[in-house]
Each structure stands twice: as C-alpha cells, then as structure tokens.
Tab-separated table of C-alpha atoms and ligand atoms in Angstrom:
chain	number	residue	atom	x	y	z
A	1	UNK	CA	0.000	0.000	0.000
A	2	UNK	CA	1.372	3.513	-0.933
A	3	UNK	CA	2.464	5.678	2.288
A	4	UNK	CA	0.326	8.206	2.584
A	5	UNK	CA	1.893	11.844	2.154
A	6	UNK	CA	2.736	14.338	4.318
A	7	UNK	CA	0.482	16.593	2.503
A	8	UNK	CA	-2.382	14.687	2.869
A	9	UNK	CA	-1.610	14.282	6.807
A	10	UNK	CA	-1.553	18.418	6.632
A	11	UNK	CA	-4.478	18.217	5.043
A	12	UNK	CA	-6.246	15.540	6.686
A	13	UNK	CA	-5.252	16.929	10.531
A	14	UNK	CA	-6.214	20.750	9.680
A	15	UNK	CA	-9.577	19.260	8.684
A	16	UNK	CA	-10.165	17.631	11.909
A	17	UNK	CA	-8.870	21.128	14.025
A	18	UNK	CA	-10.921	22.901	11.982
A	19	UNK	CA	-14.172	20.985	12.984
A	20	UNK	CA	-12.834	20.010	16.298
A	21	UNK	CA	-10.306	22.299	17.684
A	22	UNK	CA	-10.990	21.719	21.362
A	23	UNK	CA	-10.705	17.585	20.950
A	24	UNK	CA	-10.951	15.929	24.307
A	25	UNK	CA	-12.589	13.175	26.033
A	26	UNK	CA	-16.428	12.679	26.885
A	27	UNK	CA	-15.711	10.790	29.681
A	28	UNK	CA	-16.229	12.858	33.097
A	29	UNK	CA	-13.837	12.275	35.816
A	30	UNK	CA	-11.608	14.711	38.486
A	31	UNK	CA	-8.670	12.818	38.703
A	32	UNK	CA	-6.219	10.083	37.611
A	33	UNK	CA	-8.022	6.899	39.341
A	34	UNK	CA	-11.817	7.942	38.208
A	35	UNK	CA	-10.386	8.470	34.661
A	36	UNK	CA	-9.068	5.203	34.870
A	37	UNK	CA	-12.040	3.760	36.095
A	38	UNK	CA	-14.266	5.627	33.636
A	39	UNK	CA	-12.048	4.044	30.447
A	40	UNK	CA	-12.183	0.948	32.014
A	41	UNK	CA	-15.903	0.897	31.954
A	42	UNK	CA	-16.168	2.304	28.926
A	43	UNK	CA	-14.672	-0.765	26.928
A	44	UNK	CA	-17.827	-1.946	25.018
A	45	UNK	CA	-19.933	1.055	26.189
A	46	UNK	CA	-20.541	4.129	25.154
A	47	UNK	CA	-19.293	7.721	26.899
A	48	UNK	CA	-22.648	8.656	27.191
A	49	UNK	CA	-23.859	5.165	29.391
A	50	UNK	CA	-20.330	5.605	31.483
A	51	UNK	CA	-20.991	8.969	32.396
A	52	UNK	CA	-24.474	8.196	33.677
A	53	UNK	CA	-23.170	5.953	36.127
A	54	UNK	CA	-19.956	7.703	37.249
A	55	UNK	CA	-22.109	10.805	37.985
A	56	UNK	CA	-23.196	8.813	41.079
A	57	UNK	CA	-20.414	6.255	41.485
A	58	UNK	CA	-17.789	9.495	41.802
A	59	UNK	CA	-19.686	11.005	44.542
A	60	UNK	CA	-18.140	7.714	46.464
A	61	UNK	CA	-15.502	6.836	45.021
A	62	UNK	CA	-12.224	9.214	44.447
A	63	UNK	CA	-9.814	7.273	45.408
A	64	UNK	CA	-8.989	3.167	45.046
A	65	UNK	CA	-9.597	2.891	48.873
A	66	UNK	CA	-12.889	3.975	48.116
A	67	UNK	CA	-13.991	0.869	46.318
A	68	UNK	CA	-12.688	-1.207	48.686
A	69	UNK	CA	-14.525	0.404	51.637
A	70	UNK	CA	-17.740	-0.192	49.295
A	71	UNK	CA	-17.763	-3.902	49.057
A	72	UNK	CA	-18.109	-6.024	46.212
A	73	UNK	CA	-21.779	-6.748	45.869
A	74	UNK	CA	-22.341	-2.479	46.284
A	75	UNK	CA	-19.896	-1.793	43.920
A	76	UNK	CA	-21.210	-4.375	41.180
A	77	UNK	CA	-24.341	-3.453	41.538
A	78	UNK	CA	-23.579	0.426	41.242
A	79	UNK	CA	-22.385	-0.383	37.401
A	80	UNK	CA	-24.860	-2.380	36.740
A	81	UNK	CA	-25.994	-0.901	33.620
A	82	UNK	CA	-23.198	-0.757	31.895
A	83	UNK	CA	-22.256	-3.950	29.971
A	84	UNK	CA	-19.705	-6.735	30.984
A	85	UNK	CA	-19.991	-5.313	34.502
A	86	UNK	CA	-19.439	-8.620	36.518
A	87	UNK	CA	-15.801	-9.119	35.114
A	88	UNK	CA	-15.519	-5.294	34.984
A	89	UNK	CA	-16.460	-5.261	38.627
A	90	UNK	CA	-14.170	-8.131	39.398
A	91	UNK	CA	-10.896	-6.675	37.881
A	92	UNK	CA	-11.429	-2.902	39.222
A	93	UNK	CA	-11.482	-4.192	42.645
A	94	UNK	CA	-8.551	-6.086	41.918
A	95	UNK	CA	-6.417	-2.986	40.131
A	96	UNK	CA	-8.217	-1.021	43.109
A	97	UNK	CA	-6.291	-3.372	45.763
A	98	UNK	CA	-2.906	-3.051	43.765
A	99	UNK	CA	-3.037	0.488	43.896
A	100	UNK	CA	-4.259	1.305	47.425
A	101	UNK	CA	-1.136	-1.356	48.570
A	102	UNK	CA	1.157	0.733	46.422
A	103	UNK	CA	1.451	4.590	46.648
A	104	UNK	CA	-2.118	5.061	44.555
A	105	UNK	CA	-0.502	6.605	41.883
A	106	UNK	CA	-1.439	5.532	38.220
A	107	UNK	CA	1.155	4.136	36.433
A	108	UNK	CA	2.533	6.380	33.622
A	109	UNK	CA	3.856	3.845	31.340
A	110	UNK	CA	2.225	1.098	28.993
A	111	UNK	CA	4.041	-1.936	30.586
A	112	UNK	CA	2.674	-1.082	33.796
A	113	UNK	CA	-0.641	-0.083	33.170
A	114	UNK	CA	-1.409	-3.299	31.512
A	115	UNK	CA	0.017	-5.096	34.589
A	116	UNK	CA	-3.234	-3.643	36.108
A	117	UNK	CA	-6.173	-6.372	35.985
A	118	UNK	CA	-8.363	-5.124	33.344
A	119	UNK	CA	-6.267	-2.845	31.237
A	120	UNK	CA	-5.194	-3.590	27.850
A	121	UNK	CA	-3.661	-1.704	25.291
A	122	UNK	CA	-6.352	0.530	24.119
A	123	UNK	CA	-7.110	1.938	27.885
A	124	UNK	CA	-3.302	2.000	28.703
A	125	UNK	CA	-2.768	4.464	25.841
A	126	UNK	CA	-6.648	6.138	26.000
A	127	UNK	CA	-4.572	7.102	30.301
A	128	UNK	CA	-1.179	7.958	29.165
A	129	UNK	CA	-2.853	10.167	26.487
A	130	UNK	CA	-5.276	11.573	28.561
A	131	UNK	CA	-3.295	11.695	31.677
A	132	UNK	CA	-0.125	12.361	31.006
A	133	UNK	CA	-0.612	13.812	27.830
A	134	UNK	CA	2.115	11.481	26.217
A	135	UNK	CA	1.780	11.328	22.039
A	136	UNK	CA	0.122	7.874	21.890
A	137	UNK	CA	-3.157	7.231	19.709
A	138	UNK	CA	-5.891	4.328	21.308
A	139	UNK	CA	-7.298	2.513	18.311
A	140	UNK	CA	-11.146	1.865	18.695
A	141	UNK	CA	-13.723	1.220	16.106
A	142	UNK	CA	-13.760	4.819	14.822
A	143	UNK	CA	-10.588	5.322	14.604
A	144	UNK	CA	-9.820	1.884	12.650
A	145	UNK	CA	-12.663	2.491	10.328
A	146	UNK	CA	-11.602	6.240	9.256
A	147	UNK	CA	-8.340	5.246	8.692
A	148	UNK	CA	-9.079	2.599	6.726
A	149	UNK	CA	-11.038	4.705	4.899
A	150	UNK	CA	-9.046	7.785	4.194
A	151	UNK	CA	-6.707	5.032	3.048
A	152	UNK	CA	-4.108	5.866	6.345
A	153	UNK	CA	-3.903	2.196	6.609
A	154	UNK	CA	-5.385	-1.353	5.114
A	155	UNK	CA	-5.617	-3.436	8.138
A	156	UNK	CA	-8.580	-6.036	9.224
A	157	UNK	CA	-8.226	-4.968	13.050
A	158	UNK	CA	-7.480	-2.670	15.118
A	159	UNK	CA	-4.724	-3.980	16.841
A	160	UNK	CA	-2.973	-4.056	13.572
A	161	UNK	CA	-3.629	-0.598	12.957
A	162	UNK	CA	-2.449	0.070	16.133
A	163	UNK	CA	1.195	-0.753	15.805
A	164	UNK	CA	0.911	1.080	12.427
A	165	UNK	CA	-0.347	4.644	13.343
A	166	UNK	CA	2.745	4.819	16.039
A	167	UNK	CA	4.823	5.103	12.673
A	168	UNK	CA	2.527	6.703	10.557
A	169	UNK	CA	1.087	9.457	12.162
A	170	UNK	CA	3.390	12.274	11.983
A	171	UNK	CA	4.797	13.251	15.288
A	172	UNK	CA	3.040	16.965	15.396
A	173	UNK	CA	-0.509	15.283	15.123
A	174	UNK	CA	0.182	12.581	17.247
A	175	UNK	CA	-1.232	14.781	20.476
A	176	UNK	CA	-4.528	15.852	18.301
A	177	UNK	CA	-4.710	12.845	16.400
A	178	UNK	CA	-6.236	10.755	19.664
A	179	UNK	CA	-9.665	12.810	20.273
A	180	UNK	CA	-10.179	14.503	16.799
A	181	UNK	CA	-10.222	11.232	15.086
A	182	UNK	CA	-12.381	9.152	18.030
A	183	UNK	CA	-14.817	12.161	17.339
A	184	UNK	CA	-14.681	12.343	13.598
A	185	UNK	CA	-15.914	9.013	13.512
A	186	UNK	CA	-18.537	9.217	16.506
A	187	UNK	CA	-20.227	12.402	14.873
A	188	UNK	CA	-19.227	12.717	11.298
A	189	UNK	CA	-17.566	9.570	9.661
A	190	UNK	CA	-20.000	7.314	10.850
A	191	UNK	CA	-19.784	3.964	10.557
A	192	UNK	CA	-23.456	4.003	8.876
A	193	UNK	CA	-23.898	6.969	6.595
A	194	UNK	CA	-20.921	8.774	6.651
A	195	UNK	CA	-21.558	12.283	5.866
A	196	UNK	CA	-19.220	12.281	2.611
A	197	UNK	CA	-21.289	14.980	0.648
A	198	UNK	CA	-20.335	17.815	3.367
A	199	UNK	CA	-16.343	16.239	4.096
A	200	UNK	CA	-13.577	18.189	2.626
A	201	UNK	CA	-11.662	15.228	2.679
A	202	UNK	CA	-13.484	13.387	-0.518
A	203	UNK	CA	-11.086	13.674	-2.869
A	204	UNK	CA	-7.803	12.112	-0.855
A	205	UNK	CA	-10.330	9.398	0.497
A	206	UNK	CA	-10.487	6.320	-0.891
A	207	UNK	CA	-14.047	4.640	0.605
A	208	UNK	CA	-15.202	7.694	-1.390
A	209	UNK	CA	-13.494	7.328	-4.638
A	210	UNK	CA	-14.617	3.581	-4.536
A	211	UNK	CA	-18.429	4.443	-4.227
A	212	UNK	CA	-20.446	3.747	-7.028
A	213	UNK	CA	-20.367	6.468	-9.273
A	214	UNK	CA	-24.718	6.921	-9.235
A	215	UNK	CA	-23.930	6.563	-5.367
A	216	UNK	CA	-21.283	9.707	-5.148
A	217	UNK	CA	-23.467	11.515	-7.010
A	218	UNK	CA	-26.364	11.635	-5.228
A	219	UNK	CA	-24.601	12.176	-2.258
A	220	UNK	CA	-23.668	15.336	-3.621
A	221	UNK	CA	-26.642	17.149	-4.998
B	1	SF4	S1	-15.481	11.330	2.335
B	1	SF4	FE1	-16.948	10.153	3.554
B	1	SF4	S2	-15.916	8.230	4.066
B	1	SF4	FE2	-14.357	9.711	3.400
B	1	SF4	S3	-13.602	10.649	5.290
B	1	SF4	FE3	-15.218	11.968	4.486
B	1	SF4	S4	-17.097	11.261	5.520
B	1	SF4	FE4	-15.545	9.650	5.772
C-alpha cells in the first residue's frame, strides 16, 4: 500500500482542528483513578452510558480505597448498567487493591498499566494520552474504520492498525490525532452513513473514490 503523504496528513489533521479544535474526552472524571475507572468501563460502552453511572459512582468513590470500603456486591451493583460489569467489577477491585497497597498513583507507562487487571492496550494508551498527555493514539472502532477509509492504513483490526499509526502518524498530530479522530468518527464519519457529501476530505479518500459512481453523485446534490 502507498504511504500516505505528508500533505495529505496536513491536510487531513487541519480538517479535523478545523471541525474540532478543542478535541478531548467525553468521559467525566476529576482525577487520575476515576479516569481510569471511567475508560475501564467504557470498553464496550458508550461515553454517554459511562458517564451516567460515574455521575453517582464518583460522589463515592475518588480514590482506590474507596472501592474497597464499598464492598463487592455495592460496587457491582452500582455499574450495573453498563455492559460486561461482573468481570468489569471483578478486575477494578482487583487494580483497586494493587493500587491502594502501592502509593495510589497511576502508572505512567504502557508496561505497567497493563500489569493492572483489566487494562489492555487501548485503555493503557486512551490514560497515558489523557493523563499524562504522552503522544500515543488508542485505536477503537472509529478510529480503525476512518483510517481505513481515508486510506491511512489497510488493516482487518485494530490492533494491527495500532502498531501502524505509532509510525505513521506524523509526530506533530500525534497529540490531536487521539480525540479529533475518536470524534470524527462518533459524529461525522459514521460507521453508517458517513456524511461524505459535506467532508472536505473526498477527494484524498479512498471509501469515497470507490463508491459507485450513481452513489457519489447523489450524495452530492
Ligand atoms: S469522504 Fe466520507 S468516508 Fe471519506 S472521510 Fe469523508 S465522511 Fe468519511
């Protein structure tokens, strides 16, 4: 697959500051250990159900003590309506134990954070990013699909993309890339319907140029 150019990076990244200059995360949290709780919960789920639960859950818990103190059954039940919750449950009390025996401090690095029960890579680098606002992009289903799209990458999952972006991406988007492309697929580049006939991106992407030609059309009138 031809390497995408730096000009179409320019051009791809000043689109996505130019619709979303502010880029940051929907999740709702005041510190490092209820962000990390939030992206936790939000594997599977969207911002939108996570938030409606933390509003409540945050009023108890700021601190990994805090779920202890809680017991299990109140804490389970207290995410209830967010999916996978019994295994979520079960490994946040666990990573909640690891860090109230250690100094509480979230780890800043990727080999530690996935040490934590419950954390893989995609919430390890959605923390350090958000956190500790290191250059690392978190690969969900948005950002696989638009990058598959624009033609950034050919990959079948995300993990593959993954490793790729970390070379792609060119190191002055790397710290916008995260949020303006996780909300350029949530709101614009949607997985169903795509908005292609008001994107200034058509003619570098290639799900467009491959549209049936009665399709692209019509999309534009
Ligand atoms: S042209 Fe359509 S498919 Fe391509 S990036 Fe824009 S909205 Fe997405």
């Amino acid at each position: 697959m031809a390497k995408i150019s730096t000009k179409k990076f320019d051009q791809i990244f000043s689109y996505f500051l130019e619709l979303y200059p502010n880029a940051q995360t929907e999740l709702n949290f005041d510190n490092g250990f209820q962000l990390l709780v939030a992206v936790a919960l939000s594997a599977q789920a969207t911002d939108k159900q996570v938030n409606k639960v933390t509003a409540s859950l945050f009023q108890k818990v700021k601190k990994p003590e805090d779920i202890l103190q809680m017991g299990f059954e109140d804490f389970e039940q207290s995410i209830k309506s967010i999916g996978l919750y019994k295994s979520k449950a079960k490994n946040l009390r666990k990573t909640a134990q690891i860090l109230a025996q250690g100094d509480g401090v979230i780890p800043s690095t990727q080999d530690e954070l996935v040490k934590l029960p419950g954390v893989g890579e995609k919430t390890a680098k959605v923390i350090l990013h958000v956190l500790y606002h290191q250059p690392v992009i978190a690969v969900d289903t948005h950002v696989h699909r638009i990058c598959n799209r624009l033609g950034i990458v050919k990959t079948a999952q995300p993990l593959q993309t993954s490793k790729l972006l970390e070379t792609l991406i060119p190191n002055q988007y790397k710290q916008i890339a995260h949020h303006a492309m996780i909300l350029f697929g949530r709101y614009f580049c949607t997985a169903r319907n795509p908005k292609c006939a008001d994107c200034k991106l058509q003619e570098i992407c290639r799900y467009y140029k491959d549209l049936p030609k009665t399709k692209t059309s019509q999309k534009n009138r």
